[in-house]
Coordinates of C-alpha atoms in Angstrom, one line a residue:
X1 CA 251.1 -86.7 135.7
X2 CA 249.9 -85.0 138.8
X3 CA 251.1 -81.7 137.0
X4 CA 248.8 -82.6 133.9
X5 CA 246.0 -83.1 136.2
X6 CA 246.8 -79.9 138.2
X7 CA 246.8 -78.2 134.2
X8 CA 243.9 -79.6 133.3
X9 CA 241.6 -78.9 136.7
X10 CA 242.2 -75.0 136.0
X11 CA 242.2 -74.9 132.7
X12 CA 238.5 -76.6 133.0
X13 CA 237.9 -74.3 136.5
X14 CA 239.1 -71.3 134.0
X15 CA 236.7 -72.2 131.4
X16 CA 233.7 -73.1 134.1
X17 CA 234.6 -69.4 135.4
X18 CA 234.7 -68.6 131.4
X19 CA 231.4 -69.8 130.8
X20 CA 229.8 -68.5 134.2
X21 CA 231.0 -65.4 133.2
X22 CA 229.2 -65.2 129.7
X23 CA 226.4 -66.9 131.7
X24 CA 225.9 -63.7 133.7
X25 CA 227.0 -61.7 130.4
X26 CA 223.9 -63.6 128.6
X27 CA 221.7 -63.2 131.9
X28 CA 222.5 -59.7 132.0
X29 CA 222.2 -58.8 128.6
X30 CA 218.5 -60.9 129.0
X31 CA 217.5 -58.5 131.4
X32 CA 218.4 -55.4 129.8
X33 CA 216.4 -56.9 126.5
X34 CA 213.2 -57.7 129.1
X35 CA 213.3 -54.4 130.8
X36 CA 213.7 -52.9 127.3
X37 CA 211.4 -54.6 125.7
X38 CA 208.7 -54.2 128.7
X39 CA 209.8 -49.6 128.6
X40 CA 209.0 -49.8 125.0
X41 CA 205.6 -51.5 125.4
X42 CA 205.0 -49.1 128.5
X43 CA 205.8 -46.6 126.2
X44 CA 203.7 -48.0 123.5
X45 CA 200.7 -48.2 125.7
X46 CA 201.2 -44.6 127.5
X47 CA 201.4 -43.5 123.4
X48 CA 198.8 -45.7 122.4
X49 CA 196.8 -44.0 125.6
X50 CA 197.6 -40.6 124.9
X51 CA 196.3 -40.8 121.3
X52 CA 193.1 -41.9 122.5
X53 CA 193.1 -39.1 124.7
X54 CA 194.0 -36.4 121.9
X55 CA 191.6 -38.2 119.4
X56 CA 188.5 -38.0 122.6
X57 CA 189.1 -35.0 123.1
X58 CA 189.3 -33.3 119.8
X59 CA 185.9 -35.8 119.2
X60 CA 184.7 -33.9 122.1
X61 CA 185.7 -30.3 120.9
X62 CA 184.1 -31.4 117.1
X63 CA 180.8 -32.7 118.4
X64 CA 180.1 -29.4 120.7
X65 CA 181.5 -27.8 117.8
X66 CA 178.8 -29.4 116.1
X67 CA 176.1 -28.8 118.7
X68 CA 177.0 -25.2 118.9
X69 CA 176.7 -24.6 115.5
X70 CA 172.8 -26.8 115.6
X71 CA 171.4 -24.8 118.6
X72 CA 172.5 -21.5 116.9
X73 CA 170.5 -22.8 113.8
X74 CA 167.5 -24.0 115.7
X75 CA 167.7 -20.3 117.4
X76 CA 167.8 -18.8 114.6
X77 CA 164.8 -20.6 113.3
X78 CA 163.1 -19.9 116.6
X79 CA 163.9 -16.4 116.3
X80 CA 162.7 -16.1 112.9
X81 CA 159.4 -18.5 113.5
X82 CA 158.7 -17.2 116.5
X83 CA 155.0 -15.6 116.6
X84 CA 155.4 -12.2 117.1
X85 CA 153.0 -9.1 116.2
X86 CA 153.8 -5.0 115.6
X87 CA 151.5 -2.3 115.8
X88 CA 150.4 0.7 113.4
X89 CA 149.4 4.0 113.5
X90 CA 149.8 7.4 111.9
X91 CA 148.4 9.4 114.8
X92 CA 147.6 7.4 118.0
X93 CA 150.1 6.1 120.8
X94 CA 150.0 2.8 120.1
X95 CA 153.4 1.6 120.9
X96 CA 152.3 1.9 124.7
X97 CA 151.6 -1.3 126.2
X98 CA 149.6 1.1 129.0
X99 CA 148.0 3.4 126.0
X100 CA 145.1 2.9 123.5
X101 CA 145.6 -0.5 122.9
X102 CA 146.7 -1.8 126.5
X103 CA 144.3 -4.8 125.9
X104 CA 145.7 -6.0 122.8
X105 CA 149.2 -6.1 123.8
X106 CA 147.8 -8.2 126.9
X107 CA 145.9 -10.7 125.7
X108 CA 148.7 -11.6 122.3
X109 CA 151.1 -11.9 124.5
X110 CA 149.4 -14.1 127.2
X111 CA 148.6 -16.3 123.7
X112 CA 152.4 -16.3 123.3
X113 CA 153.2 -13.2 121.2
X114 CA 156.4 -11.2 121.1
X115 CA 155.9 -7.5 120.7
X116 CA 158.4 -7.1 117.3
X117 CA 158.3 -4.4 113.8
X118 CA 157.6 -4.3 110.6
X119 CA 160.9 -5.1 110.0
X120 CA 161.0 -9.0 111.5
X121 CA 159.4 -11.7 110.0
X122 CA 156.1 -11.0 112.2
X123 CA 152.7 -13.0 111.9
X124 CA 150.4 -10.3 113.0
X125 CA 150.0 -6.4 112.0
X126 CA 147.5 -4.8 114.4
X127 CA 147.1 -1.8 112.5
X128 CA 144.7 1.1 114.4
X129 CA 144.1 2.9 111.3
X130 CA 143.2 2.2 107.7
X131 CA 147.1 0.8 106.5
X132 CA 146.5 -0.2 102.5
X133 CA 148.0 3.6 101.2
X134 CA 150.8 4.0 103.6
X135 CA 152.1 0.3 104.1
X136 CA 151.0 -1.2 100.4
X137 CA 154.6 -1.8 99.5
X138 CA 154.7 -4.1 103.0
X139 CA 151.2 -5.4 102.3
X140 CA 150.4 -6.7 99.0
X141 CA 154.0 -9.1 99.3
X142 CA 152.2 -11.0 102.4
X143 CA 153.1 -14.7 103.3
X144 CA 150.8 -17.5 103.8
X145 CA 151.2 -17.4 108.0
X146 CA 151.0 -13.2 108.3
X147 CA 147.3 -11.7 109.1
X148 CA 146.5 -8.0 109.1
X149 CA 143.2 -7.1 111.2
X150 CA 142.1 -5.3 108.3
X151 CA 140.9 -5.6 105.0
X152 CA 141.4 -3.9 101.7
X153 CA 137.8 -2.2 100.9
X154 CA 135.7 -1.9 104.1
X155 CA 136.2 1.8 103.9
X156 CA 132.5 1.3 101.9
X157 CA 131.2 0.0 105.4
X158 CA 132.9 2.3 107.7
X159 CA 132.7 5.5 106.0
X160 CA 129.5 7.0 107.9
X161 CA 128.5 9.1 104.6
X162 CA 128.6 5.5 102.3
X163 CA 126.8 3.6 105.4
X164 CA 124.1 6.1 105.8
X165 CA 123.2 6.9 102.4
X166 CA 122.6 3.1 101.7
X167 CA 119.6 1.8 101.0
X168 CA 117.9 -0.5 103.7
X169 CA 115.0 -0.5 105.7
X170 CA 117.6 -0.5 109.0
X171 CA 119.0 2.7 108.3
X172 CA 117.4 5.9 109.0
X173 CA 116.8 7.9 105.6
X174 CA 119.4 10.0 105.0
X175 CA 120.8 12.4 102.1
X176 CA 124.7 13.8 100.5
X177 CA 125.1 17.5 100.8
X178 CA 124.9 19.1 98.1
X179 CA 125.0 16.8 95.9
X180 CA 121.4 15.3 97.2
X181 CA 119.9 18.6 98.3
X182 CA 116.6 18.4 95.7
X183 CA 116.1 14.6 97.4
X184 CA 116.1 15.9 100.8
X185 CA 114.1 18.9 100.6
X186 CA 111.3 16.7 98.6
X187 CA 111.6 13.9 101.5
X188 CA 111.4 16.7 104.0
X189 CA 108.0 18.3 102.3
X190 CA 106.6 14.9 102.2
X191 CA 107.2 14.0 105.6
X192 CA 106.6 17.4 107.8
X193 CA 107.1 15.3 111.1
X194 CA 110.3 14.6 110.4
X195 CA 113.4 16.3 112.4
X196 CA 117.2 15.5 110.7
X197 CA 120.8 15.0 112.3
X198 CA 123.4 17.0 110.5
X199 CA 126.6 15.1 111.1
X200 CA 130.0 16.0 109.9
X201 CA 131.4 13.5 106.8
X202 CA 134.9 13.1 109.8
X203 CA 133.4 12.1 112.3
X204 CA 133.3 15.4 114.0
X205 CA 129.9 15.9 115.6
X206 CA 126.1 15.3 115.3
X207 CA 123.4 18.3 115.6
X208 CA 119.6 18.1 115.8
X209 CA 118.3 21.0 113.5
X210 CA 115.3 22.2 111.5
X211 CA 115.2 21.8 107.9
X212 CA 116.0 25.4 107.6
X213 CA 118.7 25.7 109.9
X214 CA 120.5 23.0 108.2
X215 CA 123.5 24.3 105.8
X216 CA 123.2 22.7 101.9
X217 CA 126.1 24.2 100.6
X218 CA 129.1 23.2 102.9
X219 CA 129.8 19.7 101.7
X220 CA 131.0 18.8 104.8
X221 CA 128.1 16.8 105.7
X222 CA 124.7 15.0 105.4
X223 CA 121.8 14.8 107.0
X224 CA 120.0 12.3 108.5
X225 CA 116.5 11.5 109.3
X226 CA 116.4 11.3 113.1
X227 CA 114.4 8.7 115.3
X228 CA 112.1 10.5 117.7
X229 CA 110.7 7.9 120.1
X230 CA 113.5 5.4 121.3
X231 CA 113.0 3.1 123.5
X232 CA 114.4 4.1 127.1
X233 CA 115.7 2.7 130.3
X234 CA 115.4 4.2 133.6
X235 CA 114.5 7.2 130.8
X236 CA 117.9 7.0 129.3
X237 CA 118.3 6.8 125.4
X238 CA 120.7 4.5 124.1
X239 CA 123.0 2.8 121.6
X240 CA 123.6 -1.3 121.4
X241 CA 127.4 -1.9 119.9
X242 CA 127.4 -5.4 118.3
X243 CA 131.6 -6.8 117.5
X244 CA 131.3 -8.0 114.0
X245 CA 134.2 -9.8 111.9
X246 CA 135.0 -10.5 108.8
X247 CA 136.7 -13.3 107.8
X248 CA 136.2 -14.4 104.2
X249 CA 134.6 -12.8 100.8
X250 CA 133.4 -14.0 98.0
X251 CA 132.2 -16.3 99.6
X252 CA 131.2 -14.3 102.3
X253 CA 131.6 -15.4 106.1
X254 CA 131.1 -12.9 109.0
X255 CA 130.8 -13.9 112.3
X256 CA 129.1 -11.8 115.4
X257 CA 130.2 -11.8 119.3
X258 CA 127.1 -13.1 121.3
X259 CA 129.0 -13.5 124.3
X260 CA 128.1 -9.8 125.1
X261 CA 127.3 -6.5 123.4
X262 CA 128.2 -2.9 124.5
X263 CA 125.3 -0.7 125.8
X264 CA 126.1 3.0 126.1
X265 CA 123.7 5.1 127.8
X266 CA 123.5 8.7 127.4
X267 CA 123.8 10.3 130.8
X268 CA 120.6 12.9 131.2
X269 CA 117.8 11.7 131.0
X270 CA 115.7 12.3 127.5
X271 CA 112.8 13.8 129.1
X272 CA 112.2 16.9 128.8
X273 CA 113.8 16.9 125.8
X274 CA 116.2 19.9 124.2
X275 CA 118.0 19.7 121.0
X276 CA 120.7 22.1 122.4
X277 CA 121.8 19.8 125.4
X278 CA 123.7 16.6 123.4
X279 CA 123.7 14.5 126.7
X280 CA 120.0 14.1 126.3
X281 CA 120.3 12.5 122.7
X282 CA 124.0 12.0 121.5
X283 CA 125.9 8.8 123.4
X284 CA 129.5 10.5 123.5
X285 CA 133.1 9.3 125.3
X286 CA 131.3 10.1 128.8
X287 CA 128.5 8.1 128.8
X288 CA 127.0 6.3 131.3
X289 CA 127.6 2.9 131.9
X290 CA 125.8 -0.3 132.4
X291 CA 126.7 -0.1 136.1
X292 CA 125.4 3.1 137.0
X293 CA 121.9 2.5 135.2
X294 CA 119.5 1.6 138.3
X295 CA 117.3 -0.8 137.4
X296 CA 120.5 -3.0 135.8
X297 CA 123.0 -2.3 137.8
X298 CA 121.6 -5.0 140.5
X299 CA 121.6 -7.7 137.3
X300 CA 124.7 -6.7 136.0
X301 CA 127.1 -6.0 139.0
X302 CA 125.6 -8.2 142.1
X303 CA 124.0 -11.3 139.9
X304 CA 127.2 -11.0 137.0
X305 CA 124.9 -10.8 134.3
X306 CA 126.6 -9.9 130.9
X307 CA 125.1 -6.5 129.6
X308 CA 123.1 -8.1 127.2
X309 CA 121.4 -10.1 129.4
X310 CA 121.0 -7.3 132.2
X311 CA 118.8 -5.2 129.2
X312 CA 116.9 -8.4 128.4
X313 CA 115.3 -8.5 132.1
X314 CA 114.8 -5.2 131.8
X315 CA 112.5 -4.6 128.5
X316 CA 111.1 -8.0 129.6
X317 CA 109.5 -6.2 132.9
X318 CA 108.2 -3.5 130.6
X319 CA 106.1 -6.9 128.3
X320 CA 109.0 -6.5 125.5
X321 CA 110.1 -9.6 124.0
X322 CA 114.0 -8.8 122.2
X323 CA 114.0 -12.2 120.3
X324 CA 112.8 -10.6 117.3
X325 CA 115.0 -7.8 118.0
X326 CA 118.4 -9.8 118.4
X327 CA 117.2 -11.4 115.2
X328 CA 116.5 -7.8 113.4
X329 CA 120.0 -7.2 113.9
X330 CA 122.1 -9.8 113.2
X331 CA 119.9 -9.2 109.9
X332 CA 120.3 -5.3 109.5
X333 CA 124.1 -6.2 110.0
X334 CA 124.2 -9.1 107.3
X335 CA 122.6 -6.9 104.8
X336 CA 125.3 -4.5 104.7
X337 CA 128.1 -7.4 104.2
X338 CA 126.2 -8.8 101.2
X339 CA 125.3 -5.1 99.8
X340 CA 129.0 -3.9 99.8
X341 CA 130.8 -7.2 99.2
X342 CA 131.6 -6.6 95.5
X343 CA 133.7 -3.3 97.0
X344 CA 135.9 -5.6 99.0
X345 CA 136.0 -7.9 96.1
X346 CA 137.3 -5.3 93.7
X347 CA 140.1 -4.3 96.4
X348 CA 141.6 -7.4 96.8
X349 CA 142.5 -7.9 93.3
X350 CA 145.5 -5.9 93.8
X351 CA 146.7 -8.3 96.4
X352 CA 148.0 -12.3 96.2
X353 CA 145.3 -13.9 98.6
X354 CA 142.7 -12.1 100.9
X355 CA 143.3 -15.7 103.1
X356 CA 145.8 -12.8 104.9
X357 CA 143.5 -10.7 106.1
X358 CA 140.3 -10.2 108.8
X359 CA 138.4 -7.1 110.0
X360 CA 136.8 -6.6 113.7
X361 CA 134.1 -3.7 113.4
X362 CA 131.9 -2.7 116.3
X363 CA 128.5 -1.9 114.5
X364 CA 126.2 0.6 116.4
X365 CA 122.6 0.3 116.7
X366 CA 119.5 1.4 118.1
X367 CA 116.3 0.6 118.7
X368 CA 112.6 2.7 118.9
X369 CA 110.0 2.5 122.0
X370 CA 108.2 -0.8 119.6
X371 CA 111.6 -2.4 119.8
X372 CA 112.5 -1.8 115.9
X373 CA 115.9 -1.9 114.9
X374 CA 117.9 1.2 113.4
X375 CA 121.8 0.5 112.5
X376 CA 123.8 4.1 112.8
X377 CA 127.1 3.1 112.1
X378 CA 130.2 0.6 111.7
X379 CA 133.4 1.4 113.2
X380 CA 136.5 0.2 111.7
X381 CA 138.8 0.6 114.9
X382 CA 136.5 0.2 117.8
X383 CA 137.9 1.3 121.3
X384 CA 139.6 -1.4 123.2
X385 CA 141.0 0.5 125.7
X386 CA 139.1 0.3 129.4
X387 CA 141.5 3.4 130.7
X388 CA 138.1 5.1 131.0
X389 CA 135.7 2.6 131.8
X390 CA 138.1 0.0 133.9
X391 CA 134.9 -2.8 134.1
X392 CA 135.0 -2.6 130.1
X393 CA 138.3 -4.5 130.6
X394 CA 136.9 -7.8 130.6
X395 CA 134.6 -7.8 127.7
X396 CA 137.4 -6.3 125.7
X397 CA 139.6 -9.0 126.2
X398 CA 136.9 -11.5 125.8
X399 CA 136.6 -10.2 122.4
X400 CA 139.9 -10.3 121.6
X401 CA 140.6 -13.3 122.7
X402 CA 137.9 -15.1 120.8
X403 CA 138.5 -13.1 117.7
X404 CA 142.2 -14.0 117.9
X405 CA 140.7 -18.1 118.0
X406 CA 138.7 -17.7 115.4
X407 CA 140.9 -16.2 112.6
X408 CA 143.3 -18.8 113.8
X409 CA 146.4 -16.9 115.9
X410 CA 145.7 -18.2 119.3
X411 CA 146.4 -22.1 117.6
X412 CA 149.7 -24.1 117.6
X413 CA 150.5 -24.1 114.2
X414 CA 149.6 -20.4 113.3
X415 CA 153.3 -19.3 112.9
X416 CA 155.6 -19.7 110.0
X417 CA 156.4 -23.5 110.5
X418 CA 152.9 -23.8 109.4
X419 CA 152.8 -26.6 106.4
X420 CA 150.5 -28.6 104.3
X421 CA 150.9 -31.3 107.7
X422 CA 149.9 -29.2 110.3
X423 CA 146.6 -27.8 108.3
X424 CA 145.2 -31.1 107.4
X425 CA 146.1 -32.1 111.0
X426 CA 143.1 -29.4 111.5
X427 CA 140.8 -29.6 108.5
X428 CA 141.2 -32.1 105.7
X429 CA 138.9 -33.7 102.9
X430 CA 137.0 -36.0 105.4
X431 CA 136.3 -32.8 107.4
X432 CA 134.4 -30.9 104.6
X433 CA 132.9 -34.0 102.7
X434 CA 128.6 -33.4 102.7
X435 CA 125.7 -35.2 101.0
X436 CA 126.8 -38.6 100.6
X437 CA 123.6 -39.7 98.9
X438 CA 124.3 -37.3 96.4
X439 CA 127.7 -37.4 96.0
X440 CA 127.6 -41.3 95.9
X441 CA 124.9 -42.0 93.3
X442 CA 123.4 -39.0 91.4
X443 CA 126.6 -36.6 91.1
X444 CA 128.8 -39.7 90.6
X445 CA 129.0 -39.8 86.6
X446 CA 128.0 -36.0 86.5
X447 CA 128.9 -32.5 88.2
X448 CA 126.5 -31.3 86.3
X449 CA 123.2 -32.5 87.5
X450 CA 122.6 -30.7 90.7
X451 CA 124.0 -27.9 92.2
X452 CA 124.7 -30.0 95.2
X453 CA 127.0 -31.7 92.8
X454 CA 129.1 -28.5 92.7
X455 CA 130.1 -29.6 97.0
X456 CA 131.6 -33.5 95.9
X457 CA 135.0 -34.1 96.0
X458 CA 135.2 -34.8 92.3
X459 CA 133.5 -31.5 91.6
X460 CA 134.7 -29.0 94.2
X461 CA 136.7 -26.6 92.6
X462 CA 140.0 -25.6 94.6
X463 CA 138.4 -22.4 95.5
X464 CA 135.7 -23.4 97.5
X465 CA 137.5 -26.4 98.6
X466 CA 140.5 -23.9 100.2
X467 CA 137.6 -22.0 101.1
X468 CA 135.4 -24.2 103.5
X469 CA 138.6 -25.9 104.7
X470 CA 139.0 -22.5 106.3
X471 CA 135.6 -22.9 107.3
X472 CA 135.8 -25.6 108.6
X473 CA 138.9 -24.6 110.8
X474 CA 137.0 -21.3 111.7
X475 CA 134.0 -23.5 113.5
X476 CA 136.7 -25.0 115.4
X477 CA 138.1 -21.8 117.3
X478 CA 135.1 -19.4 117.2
X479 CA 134.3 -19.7 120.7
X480 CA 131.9 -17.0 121.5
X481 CA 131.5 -15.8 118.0
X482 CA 128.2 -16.9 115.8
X483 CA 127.8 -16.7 112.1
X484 CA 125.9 -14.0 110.6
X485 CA 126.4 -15.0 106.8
X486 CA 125.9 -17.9 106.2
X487 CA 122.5 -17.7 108.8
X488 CA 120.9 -19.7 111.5
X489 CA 120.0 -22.8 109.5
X490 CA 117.5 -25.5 110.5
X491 CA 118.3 -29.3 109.3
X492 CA 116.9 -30.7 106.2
X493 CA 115.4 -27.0 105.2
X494 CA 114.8 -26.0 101.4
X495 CA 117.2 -23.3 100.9
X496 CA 116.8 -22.5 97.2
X497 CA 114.3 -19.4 97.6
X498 CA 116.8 -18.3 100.7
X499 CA 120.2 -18.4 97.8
X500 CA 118.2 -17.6 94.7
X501 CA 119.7 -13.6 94.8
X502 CA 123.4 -14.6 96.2
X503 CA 126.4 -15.1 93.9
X504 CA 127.2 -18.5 92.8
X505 CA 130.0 -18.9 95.4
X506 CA 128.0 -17.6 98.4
X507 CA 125.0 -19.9 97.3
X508 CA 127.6 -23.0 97.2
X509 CA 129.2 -22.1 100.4
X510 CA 125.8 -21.3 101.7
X511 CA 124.6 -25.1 101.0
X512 CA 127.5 -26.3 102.0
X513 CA 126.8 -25.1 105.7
X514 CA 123.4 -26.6 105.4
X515 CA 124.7 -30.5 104.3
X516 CA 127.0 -29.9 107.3
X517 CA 124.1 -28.8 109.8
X518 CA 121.5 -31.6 108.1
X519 CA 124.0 -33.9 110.0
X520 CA 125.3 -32.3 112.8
X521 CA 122.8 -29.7 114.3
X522 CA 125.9 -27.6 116.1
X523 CA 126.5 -27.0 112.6
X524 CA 122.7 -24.8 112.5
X525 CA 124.6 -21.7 114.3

């Protein structure tokens, strides 16, 4: 029994130790499943971690990718938007930012130009001489934003043989050799008095002679009747250079600089006088300036006067009044404009839009001891460079600068991300809209009935409307500059015996300007 017992207590102990034993097998085997289980979520995590890595970065890498490839583009725009300008000439150093046209380098780039060629996509062409025969193939492709400082046709004004020979009461009489030799030697018997200027058809010199002295054969120059008495300062003859600019034909708009004019003074005095000593007579590259001229030198250097104003004082402590004076030459210059207009017309068929050009002249002038106006010349390239006259630097830029407002290059939106937006951000409909009362009630069922019908909205033809929008922007930025064409205008005038001889678009444009001064008077000007 005992032995039974004894059996029985180890086969119970054996199977206790038995199931101990699978106990710690099942414990152990438990633990190696835990830890497994927790490495292969550690591993999942560190995975699932490192993917998120990989896929950030590579996000990263794309999106600079991206970022590299958008600034590039918006360079590239930048670089091919940007407002940049090149220079022309055939002859003349004017690549040189220190050479003939120092001052027009300067003053573009303080406006934010880059200095670039012909062969960029450039929004100004500064062009020294006449360009239309040697760059035609660049210039008659232009785009909408790109402005040449010429225009096609103004050869008719600048040419000093098609200037002189023209017919105005402004311009001393003058005659073509040969081809006007019977006219001038029947002028010259009829007026015995008279004494003539030969001057060269290039520019190349002027000569006081006798009739007889004169040559009528070369035909390599006119003659000219000469102005014997001119008026003189501290005995000093003369000339008055006015900056004139044209900015629209047909219809016409020309503006002149008011903010100063350019006296040249010839350096010996005029009496006695003697043809043979130029000085006397003939204002040449040395002349003398403003600030060596005694009696304005004080006005003009000490009190800052302009040199306008420094001349004023002085005819008006001799009793002259210039009023009429400035008035006779803003007139003398306007008649030329609307006398050779029809020559610019006529050149600018060969090209898209004439909205792509401008032209700055400097218009010579003189006047007699009464004050009476004579107009010499026009100069299609006028000096701009100060190199000889360093006080000249300031008026040049001056200029420049205003001319650069007007035409619309020293704006925001003048380069080519220029679009319909930006314009009408400027100038729009409600801008150019005149004579309600008109427009609201007589021209309403009719374009017909008026000619002030011709300026409503529902009657304006895109021509003019294009036209005075650019009008209208030119007000804006014209500074210092004052139109010529149309005229002063006074509010509520009559104008139809003042259009009756203009063309139909000038006499539209030219009431135009008066509905716009009839309600604003800054609009007169």
């Amino acid at each position: 029994m005992k032995e039974e017992q004894s059996i029985d207590t180890i086969k119970t102990k054996q199977s206790l130790d038995t199931n101990e034993n699978v106990s710690d097998i099942n414990d152990e085997q438990e633990n190696i499943t835990r830890i497994t289980n927790q490495s292969i979520r550690k591993d999942i995590n560190v995975n699932i971690f490192l993917l998120i890595c990989v896929i950030g970065v590579s996000l990263a890498i794309l999106l600079e990718i991206i970022n590299v490839q958008n600034r590039s583009a918006v360079y590239k725009d930048n670089v091919a938007n940007r407002r940049s300008y090149w220079v022309y000439s055939a002859y003349s150093d004017v690549e040189n930012k220190n050479g003939l046209l120092k001052h027009v380098h300067l003053v573009l780039e303080r406006l934010g130009y880059e200095k670039s060629t012909n062969k960029t996509p450039w929004t100004l062409l500064w062009s020294h001489d006449y360009p239309f025969r040697v760059l035609y193939p660049n210039l008659h492709r232009l785009k909408t934003y790109q402005k040449v400082n010429h225009y096609p046709g103004t050869g008719f004004i600048t040419n000093k043989v098609d200037l002189a020979t023209s017919n105005s009461k402004y311009i001393p009489r003058a005659f073509k050799i040969p081809k006007n030799k019977k006219e001038f030697l029947e002028y010259a018997a009829e007026n015995r008095d008279a004494v003539f200027l030969e001057k060269h058809n290039q520019h190349r010199g002027v000569y006081l002679k006798n009739v007889t002295e004169i040559d009528l054969s070369s035909g390599e120059s006119f003659v000219q009747e000469y102005v014997q008495k001119p008026f003189l300062v501290d005995g000093h003859k003369f000339d008055i250079g006015v900056y004139v600019v044209l900015t629209s034909v047909d219809p016409l708009r020309v503006y002149w600089y008011k903010g100063d004019v350019l006296f040249r003074y010839c350096p010996a005095k005029y009496y006695p006088f003697d043809p043979n000593n130029l000085d006397k007579y003939v204002v040449g590259d040395d002349y003398l300036p403003t600030w060596e001229v005694p009696s304005l030198a004080h006005p003009y250097t000490a009190l800052g006067f302009s040199m306008k104003e420094a001349f004023d004082h002085y005819a008006s402590s001799k009793g002259k009044n210039t009023t009429q004076m400035w008035l006779d030459v803003q007139e003398a210059i306007t008649e030329v404009f609307l006398k050779k207009e029809h020559h610019i017309i006529s050149a600018l068929q060969n090209y898209p839009s004439q909205d792509n050009f401008f032209e700055m002249m400097r218009f010579d002038l003189m006047v007699d001891e009464d004050l009476r106006v004579y107009l010499l010349e026009a100069n299609m390239s006028p000096n701009l460079s100060s190199s000889h006259y360093p006080p000249n630097q300031l008026l040049y830029e001056q200029v420049l600068f205003n001319l650069f407002s007007l035409v619309g290059l020293a704006t925001y939106t003048s380069d080519g991300n220029e679009d319909q937006g930006s314009r009408s951000m400027i100038a729009s409909q409600k801008n150019i809209a005149v004579y309600s009362a008109e427009c609201s009630s007589t021209c309403r069922d009719s374009c017909e009935v008026s000619t002030v019908c011709r300026l409503c909205r529902h009657c304006m033809s895109p021509k003019l409307r294009s036209s005075v929008l650019n009008a209208y922007r030119e007000n804006l930025g014209k500074g210092d500059f004052r139109r010529l064409f149309p005229p002063i205008m006074k509010p509520k005038q009559n104008v139809v015996s003042k259009t009756k001889n203009l063309t139909e678009i000038n006499r539209l444009q030219y009431l135009w300007y008066q509905g716009k001064c009839n309600t604003d008077i800054t609009w007169c000007v």
